[in-house]
Coordinates of C-alpha atoms in Angstrom, one line a residue:
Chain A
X1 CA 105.5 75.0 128.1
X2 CA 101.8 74.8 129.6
X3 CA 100.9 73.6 126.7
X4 CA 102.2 70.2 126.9
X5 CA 100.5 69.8 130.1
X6 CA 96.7 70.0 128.0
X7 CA 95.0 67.3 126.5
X8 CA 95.4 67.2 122.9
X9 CA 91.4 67.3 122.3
X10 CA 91.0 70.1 124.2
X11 CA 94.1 71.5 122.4
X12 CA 92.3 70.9 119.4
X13 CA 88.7 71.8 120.5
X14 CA 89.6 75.5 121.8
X15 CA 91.9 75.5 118.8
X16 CA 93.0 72.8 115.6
X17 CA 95.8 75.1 114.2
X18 CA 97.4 75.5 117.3
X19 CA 97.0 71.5 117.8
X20 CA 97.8 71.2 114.4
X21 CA 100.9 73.2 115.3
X22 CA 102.4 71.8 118.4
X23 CA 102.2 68.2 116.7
X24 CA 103.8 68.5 113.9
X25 CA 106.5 70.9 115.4
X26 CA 107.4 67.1 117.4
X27 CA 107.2 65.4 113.9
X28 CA 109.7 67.2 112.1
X29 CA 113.0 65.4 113.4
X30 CA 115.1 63.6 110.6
X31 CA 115.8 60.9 113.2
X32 CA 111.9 60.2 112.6
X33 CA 111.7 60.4 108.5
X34 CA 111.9 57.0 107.8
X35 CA 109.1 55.7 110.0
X36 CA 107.1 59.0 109.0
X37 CA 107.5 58.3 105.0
X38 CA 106.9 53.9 105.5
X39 CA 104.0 54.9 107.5
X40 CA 102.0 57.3 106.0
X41 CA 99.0 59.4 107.1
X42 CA 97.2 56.6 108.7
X43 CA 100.0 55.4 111.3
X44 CA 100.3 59.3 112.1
X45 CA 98.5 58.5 115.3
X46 CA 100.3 55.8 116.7
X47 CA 103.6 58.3 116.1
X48 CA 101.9 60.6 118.5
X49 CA 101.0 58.3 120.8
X50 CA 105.1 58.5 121.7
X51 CA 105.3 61.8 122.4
X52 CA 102.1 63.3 123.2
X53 CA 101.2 62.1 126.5
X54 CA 97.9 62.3 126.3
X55 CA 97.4 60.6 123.2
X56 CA 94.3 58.6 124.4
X57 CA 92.1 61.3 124.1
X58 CA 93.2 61.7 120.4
X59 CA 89.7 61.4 118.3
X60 CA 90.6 58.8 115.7
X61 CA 90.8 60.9 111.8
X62 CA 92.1 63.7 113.1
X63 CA 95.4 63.6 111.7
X64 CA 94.3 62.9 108.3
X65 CA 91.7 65.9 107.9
X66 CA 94.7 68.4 109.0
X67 CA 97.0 66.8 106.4
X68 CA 94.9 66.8 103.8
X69 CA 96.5 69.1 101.7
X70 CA 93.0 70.7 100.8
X71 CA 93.5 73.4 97.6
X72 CA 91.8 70.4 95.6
X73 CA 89.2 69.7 97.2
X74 CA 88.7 73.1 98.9
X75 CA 85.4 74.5 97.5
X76 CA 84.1 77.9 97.1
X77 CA 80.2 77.6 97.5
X78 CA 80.0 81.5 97.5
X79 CA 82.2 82.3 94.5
X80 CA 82.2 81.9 91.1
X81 CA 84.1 78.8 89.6
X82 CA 86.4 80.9 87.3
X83 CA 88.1 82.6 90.9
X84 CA 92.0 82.3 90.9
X85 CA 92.4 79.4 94.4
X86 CA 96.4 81.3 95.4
X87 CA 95.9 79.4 99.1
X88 CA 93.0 78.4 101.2
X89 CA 95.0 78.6 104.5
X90 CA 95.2 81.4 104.5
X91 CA 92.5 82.0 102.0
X92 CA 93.8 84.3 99.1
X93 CA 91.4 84.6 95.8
X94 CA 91.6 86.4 93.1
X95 CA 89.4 86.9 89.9
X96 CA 89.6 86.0 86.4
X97 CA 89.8 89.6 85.2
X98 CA 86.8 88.8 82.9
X99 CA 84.6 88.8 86.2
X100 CA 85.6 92.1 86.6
X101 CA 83.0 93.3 83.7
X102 CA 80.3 94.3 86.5
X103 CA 80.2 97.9 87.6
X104 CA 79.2 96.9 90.9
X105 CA 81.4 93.6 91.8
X106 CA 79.2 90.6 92.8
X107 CA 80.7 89.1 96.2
X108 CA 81.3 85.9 94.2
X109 CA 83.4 88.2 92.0
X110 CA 85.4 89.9 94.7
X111 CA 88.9 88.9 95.5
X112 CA 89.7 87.3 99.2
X113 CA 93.0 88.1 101.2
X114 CA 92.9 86.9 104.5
X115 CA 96.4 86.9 106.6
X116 CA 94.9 84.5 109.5
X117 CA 92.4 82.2 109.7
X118 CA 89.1 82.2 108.4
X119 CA 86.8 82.8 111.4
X120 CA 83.7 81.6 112.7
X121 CA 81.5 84.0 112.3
X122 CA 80.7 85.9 115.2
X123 CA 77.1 87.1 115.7
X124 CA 76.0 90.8 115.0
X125 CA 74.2 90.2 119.3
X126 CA 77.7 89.5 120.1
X127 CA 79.9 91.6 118.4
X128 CA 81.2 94.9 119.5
X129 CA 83.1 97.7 117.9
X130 CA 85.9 99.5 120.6
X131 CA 87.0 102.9 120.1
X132 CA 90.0 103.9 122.2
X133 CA 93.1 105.6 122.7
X134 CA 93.6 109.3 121.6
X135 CA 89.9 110.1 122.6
X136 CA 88.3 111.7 125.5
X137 CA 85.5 108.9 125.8
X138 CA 86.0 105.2 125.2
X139 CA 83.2 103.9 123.1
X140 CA 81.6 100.3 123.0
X141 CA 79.2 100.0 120.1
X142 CA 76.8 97.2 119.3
X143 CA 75.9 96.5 115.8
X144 CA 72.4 97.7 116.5
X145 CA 73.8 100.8 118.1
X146 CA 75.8 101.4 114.3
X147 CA 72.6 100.5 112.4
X148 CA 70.1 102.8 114.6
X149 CA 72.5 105.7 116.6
X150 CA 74.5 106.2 113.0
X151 CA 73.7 108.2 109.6
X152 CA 74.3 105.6 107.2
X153 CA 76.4 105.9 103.6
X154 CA 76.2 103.8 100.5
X155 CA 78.7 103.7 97.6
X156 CA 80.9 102.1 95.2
X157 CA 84.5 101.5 96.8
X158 CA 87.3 100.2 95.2
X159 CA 89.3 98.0 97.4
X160 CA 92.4 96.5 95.9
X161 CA 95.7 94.7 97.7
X162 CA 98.6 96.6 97.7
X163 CA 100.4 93.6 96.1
X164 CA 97.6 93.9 93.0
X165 CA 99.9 92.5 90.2
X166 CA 102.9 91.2 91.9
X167 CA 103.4 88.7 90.0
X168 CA 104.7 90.7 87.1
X169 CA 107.9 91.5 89.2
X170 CA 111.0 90.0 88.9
X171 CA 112.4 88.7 90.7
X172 CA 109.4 87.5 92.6
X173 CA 109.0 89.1 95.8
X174 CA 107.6 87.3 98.6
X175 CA 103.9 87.0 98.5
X176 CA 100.5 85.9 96.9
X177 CA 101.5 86.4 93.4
X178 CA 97.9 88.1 91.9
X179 CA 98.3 88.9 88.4
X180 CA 95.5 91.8 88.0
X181 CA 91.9 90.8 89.6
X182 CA 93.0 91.4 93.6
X183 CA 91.0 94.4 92.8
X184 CA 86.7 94.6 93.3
X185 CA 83.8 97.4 93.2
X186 CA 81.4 96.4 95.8
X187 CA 78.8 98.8 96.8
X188 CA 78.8 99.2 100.8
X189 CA 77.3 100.4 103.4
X190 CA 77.8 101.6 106.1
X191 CA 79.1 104.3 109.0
X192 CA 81.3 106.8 108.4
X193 CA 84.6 106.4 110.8
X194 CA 84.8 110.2 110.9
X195 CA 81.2 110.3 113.1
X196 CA 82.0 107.7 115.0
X197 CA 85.6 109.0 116.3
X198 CA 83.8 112.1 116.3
X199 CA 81.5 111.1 118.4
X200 CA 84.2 109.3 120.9
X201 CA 85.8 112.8 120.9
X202 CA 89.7 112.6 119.3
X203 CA 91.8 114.0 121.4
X204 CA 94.6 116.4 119.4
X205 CA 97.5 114.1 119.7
X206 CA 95.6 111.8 117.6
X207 CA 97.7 111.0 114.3
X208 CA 97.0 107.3 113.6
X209 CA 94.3 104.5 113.7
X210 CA 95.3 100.7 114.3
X211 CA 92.6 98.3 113.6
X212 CA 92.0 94.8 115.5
X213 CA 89.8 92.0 114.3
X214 CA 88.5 88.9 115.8
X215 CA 89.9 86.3 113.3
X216 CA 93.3 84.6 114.4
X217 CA 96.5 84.0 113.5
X218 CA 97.9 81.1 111.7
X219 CA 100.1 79.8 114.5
X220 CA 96.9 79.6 116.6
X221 CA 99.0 82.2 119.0
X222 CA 95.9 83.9 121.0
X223 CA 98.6 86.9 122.0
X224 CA 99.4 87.8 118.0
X225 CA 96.9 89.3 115.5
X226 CA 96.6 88.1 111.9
X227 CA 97.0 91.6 110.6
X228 CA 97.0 94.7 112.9
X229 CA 97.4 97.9 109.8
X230 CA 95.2 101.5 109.9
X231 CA 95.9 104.5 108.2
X232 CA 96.9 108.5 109.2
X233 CA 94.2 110.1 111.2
X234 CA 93.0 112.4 108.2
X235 CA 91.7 109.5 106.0
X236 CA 89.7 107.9 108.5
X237 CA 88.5 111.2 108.9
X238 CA 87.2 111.1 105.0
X239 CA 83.8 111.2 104.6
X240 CA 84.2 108.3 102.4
X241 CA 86.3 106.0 105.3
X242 CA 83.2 104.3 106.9
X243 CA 82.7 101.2 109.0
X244 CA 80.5 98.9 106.9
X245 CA 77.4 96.7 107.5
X246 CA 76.0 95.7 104.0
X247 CA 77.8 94.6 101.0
X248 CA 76.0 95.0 97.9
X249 CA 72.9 95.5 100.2
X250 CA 73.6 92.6 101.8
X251 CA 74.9 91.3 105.4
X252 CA 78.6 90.9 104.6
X253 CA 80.0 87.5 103.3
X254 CA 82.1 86.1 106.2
X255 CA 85.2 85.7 103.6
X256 CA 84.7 89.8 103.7
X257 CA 84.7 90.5 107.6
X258 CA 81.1 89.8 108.8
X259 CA 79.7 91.6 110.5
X260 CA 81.0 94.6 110.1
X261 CA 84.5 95.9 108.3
X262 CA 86.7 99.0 107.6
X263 CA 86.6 100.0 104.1
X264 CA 88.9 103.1 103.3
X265 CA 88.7 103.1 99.8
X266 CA 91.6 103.6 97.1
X267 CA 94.1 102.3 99.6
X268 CA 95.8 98.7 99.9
X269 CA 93.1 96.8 101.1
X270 CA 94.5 95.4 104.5
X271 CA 94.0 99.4 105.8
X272 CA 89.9 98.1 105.6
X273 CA 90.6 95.5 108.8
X274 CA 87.9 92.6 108.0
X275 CA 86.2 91.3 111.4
X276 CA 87.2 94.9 112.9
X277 CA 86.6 94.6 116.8
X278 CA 88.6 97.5 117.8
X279 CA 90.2 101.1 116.3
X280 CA 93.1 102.0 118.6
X281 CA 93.5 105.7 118.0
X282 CA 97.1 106.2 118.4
X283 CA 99.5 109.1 118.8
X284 CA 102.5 107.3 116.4
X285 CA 102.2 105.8 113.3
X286 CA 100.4 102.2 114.1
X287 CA 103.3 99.6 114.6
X288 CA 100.9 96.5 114.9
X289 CA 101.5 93.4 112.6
X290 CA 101.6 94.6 108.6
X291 CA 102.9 98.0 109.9
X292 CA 106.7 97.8 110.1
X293 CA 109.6 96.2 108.5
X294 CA 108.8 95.7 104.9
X295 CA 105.4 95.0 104.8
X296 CA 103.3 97.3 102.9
X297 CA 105.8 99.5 102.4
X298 CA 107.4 101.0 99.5
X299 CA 111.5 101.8 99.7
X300 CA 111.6 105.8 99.4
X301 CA 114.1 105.8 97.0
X302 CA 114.2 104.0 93.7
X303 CA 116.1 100.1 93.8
X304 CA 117.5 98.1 91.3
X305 CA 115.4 94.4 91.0
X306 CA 116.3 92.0 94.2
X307 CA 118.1 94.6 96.0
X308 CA 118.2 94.5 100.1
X309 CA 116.3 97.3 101.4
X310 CA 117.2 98.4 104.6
X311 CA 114.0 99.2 107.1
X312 CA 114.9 102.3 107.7
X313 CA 114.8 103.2 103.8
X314 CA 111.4 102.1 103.5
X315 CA 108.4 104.4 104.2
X316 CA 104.1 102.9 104.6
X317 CA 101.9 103.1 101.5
X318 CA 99.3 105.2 100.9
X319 CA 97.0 106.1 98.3
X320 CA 96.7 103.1 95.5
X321 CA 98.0 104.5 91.9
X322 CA 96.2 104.6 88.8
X323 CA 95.5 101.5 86.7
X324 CA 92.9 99.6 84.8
X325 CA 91.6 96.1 83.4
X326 CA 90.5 94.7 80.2
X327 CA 87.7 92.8 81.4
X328 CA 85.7 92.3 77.9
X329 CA 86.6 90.0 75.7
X330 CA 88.4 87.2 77.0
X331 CA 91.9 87.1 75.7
X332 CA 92.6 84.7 73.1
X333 CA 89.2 85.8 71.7
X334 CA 88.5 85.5 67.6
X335 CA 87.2 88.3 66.3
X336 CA 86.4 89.3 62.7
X337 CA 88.9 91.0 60.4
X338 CA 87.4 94.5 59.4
X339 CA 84.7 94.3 61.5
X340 CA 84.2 96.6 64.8
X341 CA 84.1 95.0 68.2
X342 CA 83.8 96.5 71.7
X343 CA 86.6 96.2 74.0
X344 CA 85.9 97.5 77.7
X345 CA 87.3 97.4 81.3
X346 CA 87.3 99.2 84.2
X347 CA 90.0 101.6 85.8
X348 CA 90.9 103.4 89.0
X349 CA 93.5 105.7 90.6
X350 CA 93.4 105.5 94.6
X351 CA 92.6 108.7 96.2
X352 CA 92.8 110.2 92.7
X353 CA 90.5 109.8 89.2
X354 CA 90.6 108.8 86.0
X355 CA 90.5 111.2 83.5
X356 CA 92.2 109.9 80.2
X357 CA 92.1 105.9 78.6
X358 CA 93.3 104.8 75.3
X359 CA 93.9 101.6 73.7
X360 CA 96.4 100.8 71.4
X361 CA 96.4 97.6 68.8
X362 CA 99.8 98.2 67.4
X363 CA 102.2 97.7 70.5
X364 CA 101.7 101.0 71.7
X365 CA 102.9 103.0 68.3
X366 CA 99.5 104.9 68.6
X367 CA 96.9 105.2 71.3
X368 CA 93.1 105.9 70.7
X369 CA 90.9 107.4 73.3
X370 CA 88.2 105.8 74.8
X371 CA 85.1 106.6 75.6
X372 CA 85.7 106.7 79.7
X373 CA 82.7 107.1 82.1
X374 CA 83.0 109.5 85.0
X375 CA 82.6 107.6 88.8
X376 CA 79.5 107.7 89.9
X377 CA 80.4 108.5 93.2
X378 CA 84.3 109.4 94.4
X379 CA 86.2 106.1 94.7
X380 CA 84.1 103.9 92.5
X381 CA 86.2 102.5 89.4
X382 CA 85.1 104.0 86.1
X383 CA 83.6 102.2 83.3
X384 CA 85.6 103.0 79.8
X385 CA 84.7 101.3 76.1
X386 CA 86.2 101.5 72.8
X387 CA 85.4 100.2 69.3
X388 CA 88.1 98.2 67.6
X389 CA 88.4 97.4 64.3
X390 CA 91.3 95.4 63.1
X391 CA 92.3 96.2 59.6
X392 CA 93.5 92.9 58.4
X393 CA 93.8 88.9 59.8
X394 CA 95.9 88.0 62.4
X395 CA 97.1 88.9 66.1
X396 CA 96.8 91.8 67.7
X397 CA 97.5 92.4 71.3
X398 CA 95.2 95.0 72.6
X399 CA 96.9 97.4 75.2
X400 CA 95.1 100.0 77.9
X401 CA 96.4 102.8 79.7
X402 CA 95.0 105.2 82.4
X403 CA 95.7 108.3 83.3
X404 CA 94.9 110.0 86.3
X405 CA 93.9 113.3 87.2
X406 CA 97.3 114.5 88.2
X407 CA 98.8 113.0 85.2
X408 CA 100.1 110.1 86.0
X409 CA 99.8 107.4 83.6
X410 CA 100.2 103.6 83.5
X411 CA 103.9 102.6 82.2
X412 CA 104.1 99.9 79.7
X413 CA 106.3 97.8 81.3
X414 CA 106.3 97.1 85.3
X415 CA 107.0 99.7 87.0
X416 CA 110.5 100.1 89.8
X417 CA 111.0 96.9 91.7
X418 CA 110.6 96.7 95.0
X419 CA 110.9 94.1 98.2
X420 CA 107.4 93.5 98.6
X421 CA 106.2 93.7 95.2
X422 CA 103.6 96.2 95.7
X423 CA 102.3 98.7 93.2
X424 CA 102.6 97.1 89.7
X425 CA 100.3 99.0 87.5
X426 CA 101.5 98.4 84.2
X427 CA 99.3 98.5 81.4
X428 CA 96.8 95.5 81.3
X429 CA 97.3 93.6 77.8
X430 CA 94.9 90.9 76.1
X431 CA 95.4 89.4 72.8
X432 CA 92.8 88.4 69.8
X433 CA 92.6 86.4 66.7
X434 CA 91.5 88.5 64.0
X435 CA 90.0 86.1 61.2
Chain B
X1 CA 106.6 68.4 80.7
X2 CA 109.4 67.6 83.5
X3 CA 112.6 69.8 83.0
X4 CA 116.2 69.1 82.9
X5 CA 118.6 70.6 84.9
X6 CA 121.4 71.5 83.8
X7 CA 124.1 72.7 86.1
X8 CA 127.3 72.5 84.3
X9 CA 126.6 73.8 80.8
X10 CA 128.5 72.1 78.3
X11 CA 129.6 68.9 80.1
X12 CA 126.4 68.0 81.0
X13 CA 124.9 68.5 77.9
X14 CA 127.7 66.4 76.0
X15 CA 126.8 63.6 79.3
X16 CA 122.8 64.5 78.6
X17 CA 123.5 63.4 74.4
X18 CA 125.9 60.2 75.4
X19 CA 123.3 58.8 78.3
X20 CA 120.2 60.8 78.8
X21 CA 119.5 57.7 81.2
X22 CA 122.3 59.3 83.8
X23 CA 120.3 61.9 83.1
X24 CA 117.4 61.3 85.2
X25 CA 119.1 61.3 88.5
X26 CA 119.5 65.2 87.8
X27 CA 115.7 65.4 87.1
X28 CA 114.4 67.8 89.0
X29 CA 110.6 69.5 88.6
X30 CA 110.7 73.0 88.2
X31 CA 106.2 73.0 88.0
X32 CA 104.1 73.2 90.0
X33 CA 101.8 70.8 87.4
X34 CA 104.6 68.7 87.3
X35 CA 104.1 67.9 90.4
X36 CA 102.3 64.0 90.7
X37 CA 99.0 64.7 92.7
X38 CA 99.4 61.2 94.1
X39 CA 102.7 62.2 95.6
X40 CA 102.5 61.9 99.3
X41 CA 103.8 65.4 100.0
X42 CA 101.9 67.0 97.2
X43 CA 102.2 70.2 96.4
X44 CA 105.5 69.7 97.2
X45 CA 108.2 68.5 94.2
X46 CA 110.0 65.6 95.4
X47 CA 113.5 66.0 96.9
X48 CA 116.0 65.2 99.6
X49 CA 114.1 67.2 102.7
X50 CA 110.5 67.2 101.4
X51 CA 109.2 65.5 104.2
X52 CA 110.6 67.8 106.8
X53 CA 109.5 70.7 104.8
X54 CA 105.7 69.7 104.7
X55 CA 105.6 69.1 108.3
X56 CA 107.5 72.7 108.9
X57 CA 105.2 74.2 107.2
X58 CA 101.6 72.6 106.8
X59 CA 101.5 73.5 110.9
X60 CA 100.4 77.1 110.7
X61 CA 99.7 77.2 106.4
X62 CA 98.6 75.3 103.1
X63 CA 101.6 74.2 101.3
X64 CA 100.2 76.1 98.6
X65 CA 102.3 79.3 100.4
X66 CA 105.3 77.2 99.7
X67 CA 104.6 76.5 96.1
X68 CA 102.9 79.7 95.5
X69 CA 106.7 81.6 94.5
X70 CA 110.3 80.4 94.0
X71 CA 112.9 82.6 95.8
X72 CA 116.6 83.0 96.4
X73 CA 118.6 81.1 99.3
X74 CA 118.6 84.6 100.9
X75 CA 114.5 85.2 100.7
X76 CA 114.0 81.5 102.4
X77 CA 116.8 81.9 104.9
X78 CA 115.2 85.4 105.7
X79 CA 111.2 83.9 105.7
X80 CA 112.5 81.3 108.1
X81 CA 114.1 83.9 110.0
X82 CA 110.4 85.8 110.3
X83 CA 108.6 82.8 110.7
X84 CA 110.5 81.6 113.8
X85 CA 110.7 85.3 115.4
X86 CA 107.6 86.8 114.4
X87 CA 104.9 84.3 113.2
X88 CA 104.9 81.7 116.2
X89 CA 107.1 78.9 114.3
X90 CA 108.1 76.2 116.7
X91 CA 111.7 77.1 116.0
X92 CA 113.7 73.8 114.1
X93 CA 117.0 71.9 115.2
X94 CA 119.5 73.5 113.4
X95 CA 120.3 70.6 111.1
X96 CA 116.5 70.3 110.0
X97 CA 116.4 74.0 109.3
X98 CA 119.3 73.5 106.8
X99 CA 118.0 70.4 105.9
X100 CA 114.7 72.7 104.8
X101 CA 116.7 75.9 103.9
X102 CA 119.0 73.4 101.4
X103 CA 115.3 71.7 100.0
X104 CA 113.8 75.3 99.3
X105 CA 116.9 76.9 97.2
X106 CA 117.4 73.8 95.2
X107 CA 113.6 72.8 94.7
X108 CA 111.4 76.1 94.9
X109 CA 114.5 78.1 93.9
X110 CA 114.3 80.9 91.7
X111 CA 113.5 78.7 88.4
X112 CA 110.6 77.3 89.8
X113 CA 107.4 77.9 87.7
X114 CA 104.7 77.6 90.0

């Protein structure tokens, strides 16, 4: 291995994950537990100094800052305190669902998955955007080039990962188990993808994108990417599929792909490639990392709960399906007996809209319709309200179901299993204290 | 609140209501905030293997994507499978990936709380 031939500094300069990495993969031996357990993190360095050969380049406290085990004392400077922490390495976030109460989500509000690391951010002079593949002209844009050459598109998008309530499935599939706030609004802004592979000419065996980005894996491998997904050909060609610069009017946070990002609305969010360096306009359906196997995939036939799905039986997600939050109150929230209060939330459908909501205080015996706002562009969630007034003391679970605008509706319980534990859009539930 | 584990139904509980002390040696945590935060392998519970687990793993991720869900034998044995041939895992000696694959069903099995 040449990497044993390289100093661990520079190892470690170029790339602590990867140093990180190729140390520990020498530590794990059970000939070595006793001395690794009586030692602990300080002695870790004299350990190394026996098998890395060029230990004497080691800077002292380096072993103990990769240990640290950092979820603790990890902070979140950019978002807000009451965030759901699922992993900082790689960073996955979700929100408290009462954060979800803005129409426009705040980036402190907005759920984070990453797959790899969390970059350095690269700078707008530096970055490109490549365009290649199934066109008749490779492009190289700059960012100035997609802020000046480009007409520009703002809007409401809903982004949401595909595995948006996964931890309602049993049993558990593999996974960041979010319960319902891996799901945000943000307004963006930005390019459409459809005028800039428009204007690299697609060629007509184009039937697929695959997106590339510039953060890196966890193994610190150079030669794999963290996440390598895209989507068919006709919704990067949607008007609303765009290349975005601004979130919320704003550069974007690096946590949501600075400088620049996919965002193809209404579909799992790894389609909108954070970081996006390059769109590989393919002739096939995309087979980069996240495409194959049983990643973001749904089985095409109905399973019963753990089964083993063969690859073959499994077929790439598209559209997002309808659902919605509760994000006002809080649950557990006392209310007063006989008096009205406002219960409200937000709810989307994917590609689709939603046209129906209803609550139901009574376990789902009767539904009452809400009052449900229309989007106020396509893709955007929808506002809906309702006025509740319970009749007596005591507890009441309040229940909220979408429907969309091909009928679909939110089931009550979660929906079909499935390997990945994708697609849970059961009815979102809170309870209050009538007193 | 640590949990009990009960493997043997009846024996054991008639063995749990005559020494609850034996007891203890079948203690095993089953949450996540069960977990001491002084432990030296924290977020890890303790167990036979835990060491070899949090050096497997912390390499390329937070331990937190080890705590995060409790799955089958055949969910691990399959993740280790992926990590090693897709993800850039330094592949382990045979007898430390047992000793892991034997840590993660019985520890972070499919009773663990998180």
């Amino acid at each position: 291995m040449s990497q044993k031939e390289r100093g661990l500094i520079e190892l470690y300069h170029e790339d602590p994950e990867r140093a990180e990495y190729l140390v520990f993969g020498r530590k794990a031996g059970p000939g070595r537990r006793g001395f690794l357990k009586g030692a602990g993190l300080a002695s870790m360095g004299a350990v190394l100094g026996t098998t890395i050969p060029f230990s004497a380049h080691m800077p002292a406290g380096l072993m103990p800052a990769a240990l640290a085990e950092t979820i603790n004392e990890f902070t979140l400077d950019a978002k807000h305190a009451d965030m759901i922490v699922h992993n900082d390495r790689p960073m996955n976030v979700e929100a408290a669902v009462h954060l979800l109460d803005d129409d426009v989500t705040p980036a402190a509000h907005h759920f984070i998955r990453n797959n790899g690391t969390m970059p350095m951010p690269m700078s707008k002079a530096d970055w490109r955007l490549k365009i290649d593949g199934e066109v008749n002209e490779e492009l190289e844009l700059s960012y100035d080039q997609l802020m000046n050459d480009f007409e520009h598109v703002t809007m409401r998008a809903q982004l949401e990962c595909g595995g948006n309530g996964r931890a309602g499935f049993n049993p558990l599939p593999r996974g960041n188990p979010w319960t319902i706030g891996a799901i945000g609004n943000a307004e963006w802004t930005g390019v459409r993808v459809s005028d800039i592979l428009r204007r690299a000419g697609l060629k007509p065996s184009a039937v697929y994108t695959g997106h590339f980005s510039y953060d890196e894996h966890l193994s610190g491998d150079p030669d794999r990417s963290s996440i390598s997904r895209g989507g068919p050909i006709d919704k990067m060609m949607d008007p609303h599929t765009i290349v975005a610069l601004k979130m919320n009017g704003e550069d974007i946070p690096i946590e949501h792909g600075y400088p620049a990002r996919v965002v193809a609305p209404g579909w799992a969010g790894s389609v909108s490639q954070k970081w996006v360096t390059r769109i590989w306009v393919r002739d096939r359906e995309h087979d980069g990392a996240g495409m194959t196997g049983l990643s973001y995939r749904m089985p095409r036939h109905p399973v019963e709960p753990g089964a083993e799905v063969a690859h073959e039986d499994m077929m790439v997600m598209g559209s997002m399906i309808v659902k919605s939050a509760i994000t006002h109150p809080v649950a557990g929230t006392e209310v007063r007996a006989g008096a009205p209060f406002e219960v409200r939330g937000q709810a989307w459908a994917g590609d689709n809209h939603v046209v129906r909501m209803e609550t139901s205080i009574d376990f789902g015996a009767t539904w009452q319709t809400a009052e449900l706002s229309a989007p106020p562009n396509r893709y955007s969630w929808q506002r809906w309200r309702q006025t509740i007034i319970p009749p007596m003391a005591g507890y009441y679970e309040v229940w909220a179901r979408g429907t969309d605008n091909h009928g679909n509706s939110q089931p009550m319980v979660v929906p079909g299993w499935n390997p990945r534990g994708y697609l849970n859009n059961s009815c979102h539930r809170i309870h209050v204290m009538a007193v | 609140m640590r949990k009990i584990l009960l493997t043997c139904g009846a024996a054991c509980a008639a063995l749990l209501l005559a020494a609850p002390i034996q007891a203890s040696a079948e203690e095993r945590i089953t949450s996540l905030a069960d977990v001491p935060e002084d432990f030296e392998f924290y977020p890890l519970p303790p167990g036979e293997g835990v060491d070899e687990v949090y050096y497997a793993c912390i390499a390329c991720h937070s331990l937190r994507t080890v705590t995060n869900g409790g799955y089958s034998q055949r969910v691990w044995d399959e993740l280790l499978d992926w990590m090693v041939e897709d993800q850039g895992m330094m592949e382990p000696e045979p007898e430390v990936r047992e000793i892991i694959l034997e840590y993660l069903t019985t520890h972070i099995g499919e009773d663990w709380e998180g």
